[in-house]
Short mmCIF file of N, CA, C and O in Angstrom, two decimals:
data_model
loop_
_atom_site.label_atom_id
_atom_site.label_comp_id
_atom_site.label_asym_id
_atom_site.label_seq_id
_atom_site.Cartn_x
_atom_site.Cartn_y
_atom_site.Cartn_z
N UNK U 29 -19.31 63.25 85.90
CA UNK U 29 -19.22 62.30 84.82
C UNK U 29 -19.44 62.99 83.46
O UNK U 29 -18.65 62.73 82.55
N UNK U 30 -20.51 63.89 83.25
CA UNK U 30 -20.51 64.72 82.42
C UNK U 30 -19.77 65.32 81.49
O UNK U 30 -19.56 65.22 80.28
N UNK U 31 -19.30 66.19 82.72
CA UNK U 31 -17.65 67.43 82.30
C UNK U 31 -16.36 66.07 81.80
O UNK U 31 -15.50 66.33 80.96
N UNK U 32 -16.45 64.78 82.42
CA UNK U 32 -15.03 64.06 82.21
C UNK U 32 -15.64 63.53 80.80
O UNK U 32 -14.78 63.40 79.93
N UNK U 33 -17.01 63.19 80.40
CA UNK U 33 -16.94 62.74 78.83
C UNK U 33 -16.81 63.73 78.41
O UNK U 33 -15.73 63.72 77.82
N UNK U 34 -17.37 64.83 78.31
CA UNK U 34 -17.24 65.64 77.24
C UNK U 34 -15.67 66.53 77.02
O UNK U 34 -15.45 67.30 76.08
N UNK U 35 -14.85 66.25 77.95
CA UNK U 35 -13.48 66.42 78.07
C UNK U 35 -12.91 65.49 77.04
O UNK U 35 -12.03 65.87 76.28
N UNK U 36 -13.32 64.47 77.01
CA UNK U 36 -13.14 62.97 76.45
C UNK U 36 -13.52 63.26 74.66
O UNK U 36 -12.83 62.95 73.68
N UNK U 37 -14.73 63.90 74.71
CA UNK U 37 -15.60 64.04 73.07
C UNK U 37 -14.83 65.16 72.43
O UNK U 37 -14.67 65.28 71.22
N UNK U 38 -14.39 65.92 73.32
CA UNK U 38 -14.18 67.28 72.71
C UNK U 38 -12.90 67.78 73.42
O UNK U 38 -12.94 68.72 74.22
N UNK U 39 -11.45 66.95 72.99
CA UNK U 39 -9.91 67.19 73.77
C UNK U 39 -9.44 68.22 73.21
O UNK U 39 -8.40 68.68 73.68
N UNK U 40 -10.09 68.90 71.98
CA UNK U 40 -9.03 69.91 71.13
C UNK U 40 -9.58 71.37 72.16
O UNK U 40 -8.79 72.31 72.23
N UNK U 41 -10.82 71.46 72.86
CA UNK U 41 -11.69 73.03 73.42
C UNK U 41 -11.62 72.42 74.62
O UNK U 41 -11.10 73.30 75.31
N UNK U 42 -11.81 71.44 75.37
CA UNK U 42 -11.89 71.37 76.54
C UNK U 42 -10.44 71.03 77.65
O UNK U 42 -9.41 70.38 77.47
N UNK U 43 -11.01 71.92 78.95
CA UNK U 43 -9.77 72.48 80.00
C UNK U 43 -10.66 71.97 81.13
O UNK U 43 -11.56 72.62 81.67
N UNK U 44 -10.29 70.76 81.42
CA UNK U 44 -10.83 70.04 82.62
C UNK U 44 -9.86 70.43 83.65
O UNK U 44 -8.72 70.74 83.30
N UNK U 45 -10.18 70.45 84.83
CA UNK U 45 -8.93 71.04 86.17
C UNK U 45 -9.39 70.91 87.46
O UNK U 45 -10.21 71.72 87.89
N UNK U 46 -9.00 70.09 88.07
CA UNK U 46 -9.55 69.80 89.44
C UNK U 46 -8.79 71.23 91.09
O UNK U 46 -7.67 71.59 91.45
N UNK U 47 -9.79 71.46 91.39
CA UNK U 47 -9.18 72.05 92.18
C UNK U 47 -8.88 72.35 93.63
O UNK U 47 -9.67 72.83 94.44
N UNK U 48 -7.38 71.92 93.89
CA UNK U 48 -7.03 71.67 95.56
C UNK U 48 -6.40 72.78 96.30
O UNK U 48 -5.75 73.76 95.97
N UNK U 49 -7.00 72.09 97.90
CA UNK U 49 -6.09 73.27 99.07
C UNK U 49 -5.21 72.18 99.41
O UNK U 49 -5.49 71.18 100.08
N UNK U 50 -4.04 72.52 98.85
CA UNK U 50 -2.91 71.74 99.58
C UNK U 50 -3.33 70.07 98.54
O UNK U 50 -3.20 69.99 97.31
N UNK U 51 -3.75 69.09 99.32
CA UNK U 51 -3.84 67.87 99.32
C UNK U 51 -5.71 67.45 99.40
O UNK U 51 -6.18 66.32 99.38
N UNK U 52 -6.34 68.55 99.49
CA UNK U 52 -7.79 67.95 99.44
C UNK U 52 -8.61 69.21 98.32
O UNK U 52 -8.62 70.42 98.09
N UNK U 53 -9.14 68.13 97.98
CA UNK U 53 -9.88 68.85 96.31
C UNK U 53 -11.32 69.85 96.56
O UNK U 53 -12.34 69.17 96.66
N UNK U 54 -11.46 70.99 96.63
CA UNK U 54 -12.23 71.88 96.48
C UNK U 54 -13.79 71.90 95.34
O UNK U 54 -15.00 71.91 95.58
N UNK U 55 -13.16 71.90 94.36
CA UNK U 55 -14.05 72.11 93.25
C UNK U 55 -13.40 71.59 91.99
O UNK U 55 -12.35 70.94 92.07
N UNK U 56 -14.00 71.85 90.79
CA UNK U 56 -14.05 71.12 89.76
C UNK U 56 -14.16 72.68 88.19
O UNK U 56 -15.16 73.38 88.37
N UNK U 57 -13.75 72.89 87.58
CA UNK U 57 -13.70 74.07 86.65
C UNK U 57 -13.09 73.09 85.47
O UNK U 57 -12.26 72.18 85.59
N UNK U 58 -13.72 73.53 84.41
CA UNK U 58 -14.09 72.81 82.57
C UNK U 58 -13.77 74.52 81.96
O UNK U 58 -14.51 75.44 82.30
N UNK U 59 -12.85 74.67 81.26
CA UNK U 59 -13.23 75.61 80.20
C UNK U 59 -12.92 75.32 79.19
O UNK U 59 -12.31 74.29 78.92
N UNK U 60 -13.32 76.28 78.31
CA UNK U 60 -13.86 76.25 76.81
C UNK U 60 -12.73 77.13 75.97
O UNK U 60 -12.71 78.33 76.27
N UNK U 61 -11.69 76.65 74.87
CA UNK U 61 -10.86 77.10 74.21
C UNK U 61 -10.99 77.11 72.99
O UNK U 61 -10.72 76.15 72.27
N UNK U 62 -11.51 78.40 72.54
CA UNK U 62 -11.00 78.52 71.07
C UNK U 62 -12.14 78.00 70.14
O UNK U 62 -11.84 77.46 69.07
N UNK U 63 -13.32 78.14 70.48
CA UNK U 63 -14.25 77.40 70.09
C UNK U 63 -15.40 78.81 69.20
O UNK U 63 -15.82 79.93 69.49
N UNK U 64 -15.49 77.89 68.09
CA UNK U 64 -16.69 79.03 66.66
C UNK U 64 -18.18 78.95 67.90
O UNK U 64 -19.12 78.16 68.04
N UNK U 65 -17.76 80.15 68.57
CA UNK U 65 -19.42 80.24 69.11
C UNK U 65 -20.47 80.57 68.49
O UNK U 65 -21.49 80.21 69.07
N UNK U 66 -20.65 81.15 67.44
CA UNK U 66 -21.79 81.02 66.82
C UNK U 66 -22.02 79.74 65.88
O UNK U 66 -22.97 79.77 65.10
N UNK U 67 -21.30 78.79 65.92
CA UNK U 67 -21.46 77.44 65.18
C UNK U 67 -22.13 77.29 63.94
O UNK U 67 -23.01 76.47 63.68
N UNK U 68 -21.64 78.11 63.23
CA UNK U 68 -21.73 78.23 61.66
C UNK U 68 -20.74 77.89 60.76
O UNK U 68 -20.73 77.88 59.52
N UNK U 69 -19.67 77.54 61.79
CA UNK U 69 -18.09 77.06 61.04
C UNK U 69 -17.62 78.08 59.94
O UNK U 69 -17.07 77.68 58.92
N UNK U 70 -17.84 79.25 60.16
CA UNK U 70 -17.14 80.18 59.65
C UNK U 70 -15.74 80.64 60.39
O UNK U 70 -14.75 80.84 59.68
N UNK U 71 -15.67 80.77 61.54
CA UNK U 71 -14.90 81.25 62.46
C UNK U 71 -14.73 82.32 62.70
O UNK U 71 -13.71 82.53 63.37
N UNK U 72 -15.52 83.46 62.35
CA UNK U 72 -15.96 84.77 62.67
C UNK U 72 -15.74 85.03 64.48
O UNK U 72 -14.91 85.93 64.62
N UNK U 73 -16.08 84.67 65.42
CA UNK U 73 -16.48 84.09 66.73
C UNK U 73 -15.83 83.41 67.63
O UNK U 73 -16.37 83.13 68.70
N UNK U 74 -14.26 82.96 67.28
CA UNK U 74 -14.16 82.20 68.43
C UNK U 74 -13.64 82.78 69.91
O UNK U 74 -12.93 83.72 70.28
N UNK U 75 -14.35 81.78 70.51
CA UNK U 75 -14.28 82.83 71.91
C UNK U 75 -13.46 81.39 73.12
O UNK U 75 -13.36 80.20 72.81
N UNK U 76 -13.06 81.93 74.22
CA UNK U 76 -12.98 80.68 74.95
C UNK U 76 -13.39 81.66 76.12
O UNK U 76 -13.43 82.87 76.33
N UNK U 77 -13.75 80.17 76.93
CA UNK U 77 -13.51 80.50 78.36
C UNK U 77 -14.11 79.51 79.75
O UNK U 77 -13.56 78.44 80.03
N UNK U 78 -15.26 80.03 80.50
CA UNK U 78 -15.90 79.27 81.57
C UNK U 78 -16.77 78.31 80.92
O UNK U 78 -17.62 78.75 80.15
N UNK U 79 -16.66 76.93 81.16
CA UNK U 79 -17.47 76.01 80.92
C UNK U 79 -18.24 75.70 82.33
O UNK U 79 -19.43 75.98 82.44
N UNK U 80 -17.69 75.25 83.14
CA UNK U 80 -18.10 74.75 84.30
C UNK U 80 -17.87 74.90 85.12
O UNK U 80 -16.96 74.08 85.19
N UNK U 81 -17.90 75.42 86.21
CA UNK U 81 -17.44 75.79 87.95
C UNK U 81 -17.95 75.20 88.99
O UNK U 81 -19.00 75.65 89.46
N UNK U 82 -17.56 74.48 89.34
CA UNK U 82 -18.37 73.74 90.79
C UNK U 82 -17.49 73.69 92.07
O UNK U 82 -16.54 72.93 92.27
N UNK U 83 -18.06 74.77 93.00
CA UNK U 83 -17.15 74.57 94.10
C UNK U 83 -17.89 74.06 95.49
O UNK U 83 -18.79 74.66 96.08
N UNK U 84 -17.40 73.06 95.79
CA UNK U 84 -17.87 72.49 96.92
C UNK U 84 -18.74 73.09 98.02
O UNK U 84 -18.15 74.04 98.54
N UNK U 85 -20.10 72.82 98.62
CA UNK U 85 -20.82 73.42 99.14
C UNK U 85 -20.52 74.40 100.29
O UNK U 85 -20.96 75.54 100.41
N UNK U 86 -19.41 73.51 101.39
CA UNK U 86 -18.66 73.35 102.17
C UNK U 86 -17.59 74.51 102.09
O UNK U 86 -17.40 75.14 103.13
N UNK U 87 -16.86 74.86 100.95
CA UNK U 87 -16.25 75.72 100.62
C UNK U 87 -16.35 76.84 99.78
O UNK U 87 -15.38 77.30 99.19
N UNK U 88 -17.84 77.44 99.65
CA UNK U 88 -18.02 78.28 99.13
C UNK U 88 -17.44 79.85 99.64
O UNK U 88 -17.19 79.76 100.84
N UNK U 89 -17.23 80.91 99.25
CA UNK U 89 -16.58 81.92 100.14
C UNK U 89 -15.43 82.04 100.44
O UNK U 89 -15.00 83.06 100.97
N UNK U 90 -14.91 81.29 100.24
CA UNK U 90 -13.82 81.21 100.67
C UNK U 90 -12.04 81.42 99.39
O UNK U 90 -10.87 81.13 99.66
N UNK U 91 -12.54 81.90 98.31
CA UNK U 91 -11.77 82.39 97.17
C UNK U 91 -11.84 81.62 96.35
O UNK U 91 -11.77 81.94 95.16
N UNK U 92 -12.04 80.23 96.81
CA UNK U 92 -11.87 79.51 95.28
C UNK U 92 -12.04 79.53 93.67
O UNK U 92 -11.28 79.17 92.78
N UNK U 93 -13.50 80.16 93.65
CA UNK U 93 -14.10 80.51 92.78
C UNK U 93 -13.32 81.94 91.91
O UNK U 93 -13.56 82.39 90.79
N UNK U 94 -12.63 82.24 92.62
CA UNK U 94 -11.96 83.70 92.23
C UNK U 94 -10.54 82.93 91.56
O UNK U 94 -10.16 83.28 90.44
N UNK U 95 -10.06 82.24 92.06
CA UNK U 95 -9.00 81.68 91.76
C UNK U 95 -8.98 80.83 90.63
O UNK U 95 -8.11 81.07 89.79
N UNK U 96 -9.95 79.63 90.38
CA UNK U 96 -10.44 79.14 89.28
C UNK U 96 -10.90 80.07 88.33
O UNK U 96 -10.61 79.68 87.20
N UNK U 97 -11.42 81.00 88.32
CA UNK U 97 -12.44 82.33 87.05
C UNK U 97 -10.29 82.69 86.95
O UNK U 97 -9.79 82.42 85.86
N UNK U 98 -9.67 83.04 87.65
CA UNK U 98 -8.70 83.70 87.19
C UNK U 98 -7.32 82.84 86.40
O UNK U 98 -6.67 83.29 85.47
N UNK U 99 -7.12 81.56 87.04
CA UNK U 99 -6.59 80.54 86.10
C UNK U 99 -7.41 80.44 84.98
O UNK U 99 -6.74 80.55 83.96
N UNK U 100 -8.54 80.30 84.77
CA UNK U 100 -8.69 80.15 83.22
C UNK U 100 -8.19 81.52 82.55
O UNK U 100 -7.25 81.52 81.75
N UNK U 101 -8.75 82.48 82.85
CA UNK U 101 -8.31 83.90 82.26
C UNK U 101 -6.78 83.79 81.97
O UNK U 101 -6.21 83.94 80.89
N UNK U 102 -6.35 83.53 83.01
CA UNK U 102 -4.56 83.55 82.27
C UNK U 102 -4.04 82.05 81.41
O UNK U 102 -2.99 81.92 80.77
N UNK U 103 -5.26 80.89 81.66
CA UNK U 103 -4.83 80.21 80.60
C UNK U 103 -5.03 80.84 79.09
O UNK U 103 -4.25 80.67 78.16
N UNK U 104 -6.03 81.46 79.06
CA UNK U 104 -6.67 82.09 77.81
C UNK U 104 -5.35 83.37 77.17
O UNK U 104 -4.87 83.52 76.04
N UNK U 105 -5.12 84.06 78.44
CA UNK U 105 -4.35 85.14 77.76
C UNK U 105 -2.88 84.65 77.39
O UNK U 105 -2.12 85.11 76.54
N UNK U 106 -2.63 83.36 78.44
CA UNK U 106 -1.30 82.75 77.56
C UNK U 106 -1.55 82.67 75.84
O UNK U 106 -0.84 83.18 74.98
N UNK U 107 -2.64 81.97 75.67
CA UNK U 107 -2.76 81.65 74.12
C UNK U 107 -3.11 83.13 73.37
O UNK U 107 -3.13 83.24 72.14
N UNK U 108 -3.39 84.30 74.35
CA UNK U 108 -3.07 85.17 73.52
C UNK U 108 -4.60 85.66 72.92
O UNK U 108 -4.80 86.16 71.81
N UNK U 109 -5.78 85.31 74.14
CA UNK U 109 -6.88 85.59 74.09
C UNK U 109 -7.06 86.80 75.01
O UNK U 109 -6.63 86.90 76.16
N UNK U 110 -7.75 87.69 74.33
CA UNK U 110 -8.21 88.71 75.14
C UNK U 110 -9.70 89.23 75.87
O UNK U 110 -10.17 90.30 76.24
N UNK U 111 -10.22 87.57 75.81
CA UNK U 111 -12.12 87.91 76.71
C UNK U 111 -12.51 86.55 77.14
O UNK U 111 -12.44 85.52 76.47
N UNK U 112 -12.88 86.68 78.19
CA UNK U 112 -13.35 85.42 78.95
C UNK U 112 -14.81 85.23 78.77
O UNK U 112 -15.40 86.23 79.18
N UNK U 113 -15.50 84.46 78.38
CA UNK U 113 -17.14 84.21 78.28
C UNK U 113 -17.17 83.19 78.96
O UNK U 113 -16.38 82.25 78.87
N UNK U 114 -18.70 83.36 80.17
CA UNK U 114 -19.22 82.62 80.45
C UNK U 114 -20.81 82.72 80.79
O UNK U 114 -21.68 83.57 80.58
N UNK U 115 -20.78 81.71 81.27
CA UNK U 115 -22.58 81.49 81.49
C UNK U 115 -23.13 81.16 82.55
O UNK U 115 -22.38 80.58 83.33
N UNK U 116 -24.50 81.37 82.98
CA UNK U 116 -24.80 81.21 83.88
C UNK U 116 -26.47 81.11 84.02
O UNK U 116 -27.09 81.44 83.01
N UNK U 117 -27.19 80.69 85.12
CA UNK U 117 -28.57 81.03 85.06
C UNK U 117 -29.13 81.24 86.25
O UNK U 117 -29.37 80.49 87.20
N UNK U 118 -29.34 82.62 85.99
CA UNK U 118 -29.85 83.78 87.45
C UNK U 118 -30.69 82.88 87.99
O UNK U 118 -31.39 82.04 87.43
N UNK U 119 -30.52 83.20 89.30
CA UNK U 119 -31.18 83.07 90.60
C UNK U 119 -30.45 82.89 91.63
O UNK U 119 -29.25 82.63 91.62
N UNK U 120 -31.39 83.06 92.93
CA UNK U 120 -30.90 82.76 94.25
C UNK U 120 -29.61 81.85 94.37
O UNK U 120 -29.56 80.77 93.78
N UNK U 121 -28.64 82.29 95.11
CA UNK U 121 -27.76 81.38 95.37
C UNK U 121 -26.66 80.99 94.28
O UNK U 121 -25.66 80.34 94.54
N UNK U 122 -26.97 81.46 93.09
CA UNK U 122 -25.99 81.36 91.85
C UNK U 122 -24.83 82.06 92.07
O UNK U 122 -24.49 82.62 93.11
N UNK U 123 -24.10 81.98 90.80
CA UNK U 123 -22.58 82.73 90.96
C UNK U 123 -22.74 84.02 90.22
O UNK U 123 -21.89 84.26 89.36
N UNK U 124 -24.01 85.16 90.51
CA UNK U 124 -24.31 86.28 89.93
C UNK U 124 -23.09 86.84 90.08
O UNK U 124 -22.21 87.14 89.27
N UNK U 125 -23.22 86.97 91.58
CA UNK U 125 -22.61 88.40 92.16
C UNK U 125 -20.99 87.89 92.09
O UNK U 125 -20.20 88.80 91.86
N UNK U 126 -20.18 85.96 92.33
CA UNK U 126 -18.82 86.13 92.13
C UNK U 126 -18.54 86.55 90.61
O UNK U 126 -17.52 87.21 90.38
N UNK U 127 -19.32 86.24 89.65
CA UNK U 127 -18.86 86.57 88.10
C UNK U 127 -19.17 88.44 88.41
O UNK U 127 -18.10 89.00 88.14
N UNK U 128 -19.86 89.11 88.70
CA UNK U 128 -20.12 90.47 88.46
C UNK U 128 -19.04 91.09 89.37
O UNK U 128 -18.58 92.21 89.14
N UNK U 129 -18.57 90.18 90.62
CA UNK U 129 -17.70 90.83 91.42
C UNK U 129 -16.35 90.87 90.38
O UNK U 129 -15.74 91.89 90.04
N UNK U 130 -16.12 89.78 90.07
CA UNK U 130 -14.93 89.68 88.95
C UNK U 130 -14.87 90.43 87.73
O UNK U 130 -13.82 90.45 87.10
N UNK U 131 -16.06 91.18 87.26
CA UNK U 131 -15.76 91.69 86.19
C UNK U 131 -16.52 91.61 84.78
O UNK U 131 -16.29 92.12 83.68
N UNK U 132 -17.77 90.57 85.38
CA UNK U 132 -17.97 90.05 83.91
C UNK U 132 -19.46 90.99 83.64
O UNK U 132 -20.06 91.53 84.57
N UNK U 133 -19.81 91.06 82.53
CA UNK U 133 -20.80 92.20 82.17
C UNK U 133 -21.78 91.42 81.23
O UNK U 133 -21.42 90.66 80.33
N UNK U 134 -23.15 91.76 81.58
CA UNK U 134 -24.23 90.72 80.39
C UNK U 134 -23.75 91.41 78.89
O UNK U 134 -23.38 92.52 78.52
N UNK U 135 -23.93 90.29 78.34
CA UNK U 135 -23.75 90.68 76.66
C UNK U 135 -24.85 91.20 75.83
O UNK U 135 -24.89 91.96 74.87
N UNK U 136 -26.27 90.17 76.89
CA UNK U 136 -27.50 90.29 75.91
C UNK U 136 -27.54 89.07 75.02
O UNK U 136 -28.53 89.08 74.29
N UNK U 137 -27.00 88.34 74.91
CA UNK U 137 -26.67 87.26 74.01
C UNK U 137 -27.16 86.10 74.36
O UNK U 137 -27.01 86.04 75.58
N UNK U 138 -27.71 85.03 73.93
CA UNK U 138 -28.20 83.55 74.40
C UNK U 138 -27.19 83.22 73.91
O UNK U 138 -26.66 83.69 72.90
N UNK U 139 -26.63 81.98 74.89
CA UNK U 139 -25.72 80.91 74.79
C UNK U 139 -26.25 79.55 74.10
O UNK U 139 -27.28 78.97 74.47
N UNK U 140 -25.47 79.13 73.10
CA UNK U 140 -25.81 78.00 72.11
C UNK U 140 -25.16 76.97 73.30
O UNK U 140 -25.84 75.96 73.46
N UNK U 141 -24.14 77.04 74.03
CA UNK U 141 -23.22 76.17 74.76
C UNK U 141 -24.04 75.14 75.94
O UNK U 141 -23.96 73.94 76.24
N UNK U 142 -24.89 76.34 76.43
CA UNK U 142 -25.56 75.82 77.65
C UNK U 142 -27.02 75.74 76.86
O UNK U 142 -27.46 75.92 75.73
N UNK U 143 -27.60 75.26 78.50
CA UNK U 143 -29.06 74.89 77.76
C UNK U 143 -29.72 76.46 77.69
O UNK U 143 -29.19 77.37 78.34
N UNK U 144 -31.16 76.76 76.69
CA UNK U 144 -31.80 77.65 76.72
C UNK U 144 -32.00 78.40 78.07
O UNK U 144 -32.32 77.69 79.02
N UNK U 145 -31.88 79.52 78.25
CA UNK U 145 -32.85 80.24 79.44
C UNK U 145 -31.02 81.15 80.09
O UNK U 145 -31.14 82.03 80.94
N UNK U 146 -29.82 80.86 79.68
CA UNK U 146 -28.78 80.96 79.87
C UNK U 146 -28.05 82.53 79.28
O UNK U 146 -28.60 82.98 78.28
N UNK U 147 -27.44 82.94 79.57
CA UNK U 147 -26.85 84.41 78.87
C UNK U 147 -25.44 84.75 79.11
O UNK U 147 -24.97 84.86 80.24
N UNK U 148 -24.85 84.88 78.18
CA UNK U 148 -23.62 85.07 78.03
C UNK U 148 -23.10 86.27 78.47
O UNK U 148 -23.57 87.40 78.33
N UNK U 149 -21.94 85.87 79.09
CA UNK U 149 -21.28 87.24 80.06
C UNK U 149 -20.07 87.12 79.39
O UNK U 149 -19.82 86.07 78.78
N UNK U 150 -19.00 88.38 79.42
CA UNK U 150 -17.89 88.33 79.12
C UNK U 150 -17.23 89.52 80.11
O UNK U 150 -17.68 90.50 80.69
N UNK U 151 -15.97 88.92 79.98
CA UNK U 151 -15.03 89.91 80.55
C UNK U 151 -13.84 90.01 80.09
O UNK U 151 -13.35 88.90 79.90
N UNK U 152 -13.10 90.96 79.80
CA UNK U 152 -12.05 91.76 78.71
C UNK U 152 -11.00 91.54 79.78
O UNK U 152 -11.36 91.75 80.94
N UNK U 153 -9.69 91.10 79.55
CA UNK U 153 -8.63 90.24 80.27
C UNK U 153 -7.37 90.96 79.70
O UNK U 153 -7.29 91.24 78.50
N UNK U 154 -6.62 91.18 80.40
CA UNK U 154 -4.98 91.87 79.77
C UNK U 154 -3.92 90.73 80.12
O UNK U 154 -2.73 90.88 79.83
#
């Protein structure tokens, strides 16, 4: 309900996308386009990319997550973006190791996007 208002608040940055095998729905992926990440409205910053990833408990392992991280990336490089940012918050059972398997590298950076305690990853896309 979340990801569908704020899809709703914010239609010009947000990439809502449901995601199916065949005819039954997997998971759920939100990204973020084109958006002043340091929110100073200068536009120094804009970055797009991972907003949200949720893949069904049931179907974890099984690629999805690789497939969603990589549709956004080529939505991004259609528009002619060259870095994917996203976020996350370490621990057990998180998506450390699919974002690090894919490519993505800590920045060092706190994320304004997500809540505090969060760190921004990016990964450089051709």
């Amino acid at each position: 309900m979340k990801s569908l208002a704020e899809a709703y608040v914010y239609p010009d940055i947000a990439w809502p996308r449901l995601i199916f095998d065949g005819d039954r729905p997997v998971g759920f992926l939100m990204a973020f386009l084109d958006i002043d990440f340091a929110g100073d409205g200068k536009g120094a910053d804009i970055r797009s990319g991972l907003w949200r990833l949720n893949i069904a408990a049931g179907e974890q392992g099984r690629g999805y997550g690789r497939f969603a991280v990589e549709s956004v990336a080529a939505e991004i490089r259609r528009r002619g973006g060259t870095r994917l940012t996203t976020t996350w918050h370490p621990g057990e059972g998180g998506p450390e190791g699919l974002h690090l398997g894919l490519g993505f590298r800590l920045t060092g950076e706190m994320s304004g996007i997500r809540r505090l305690g969060s760190w921004s990853w990016e990964r450089r896309i051709r």
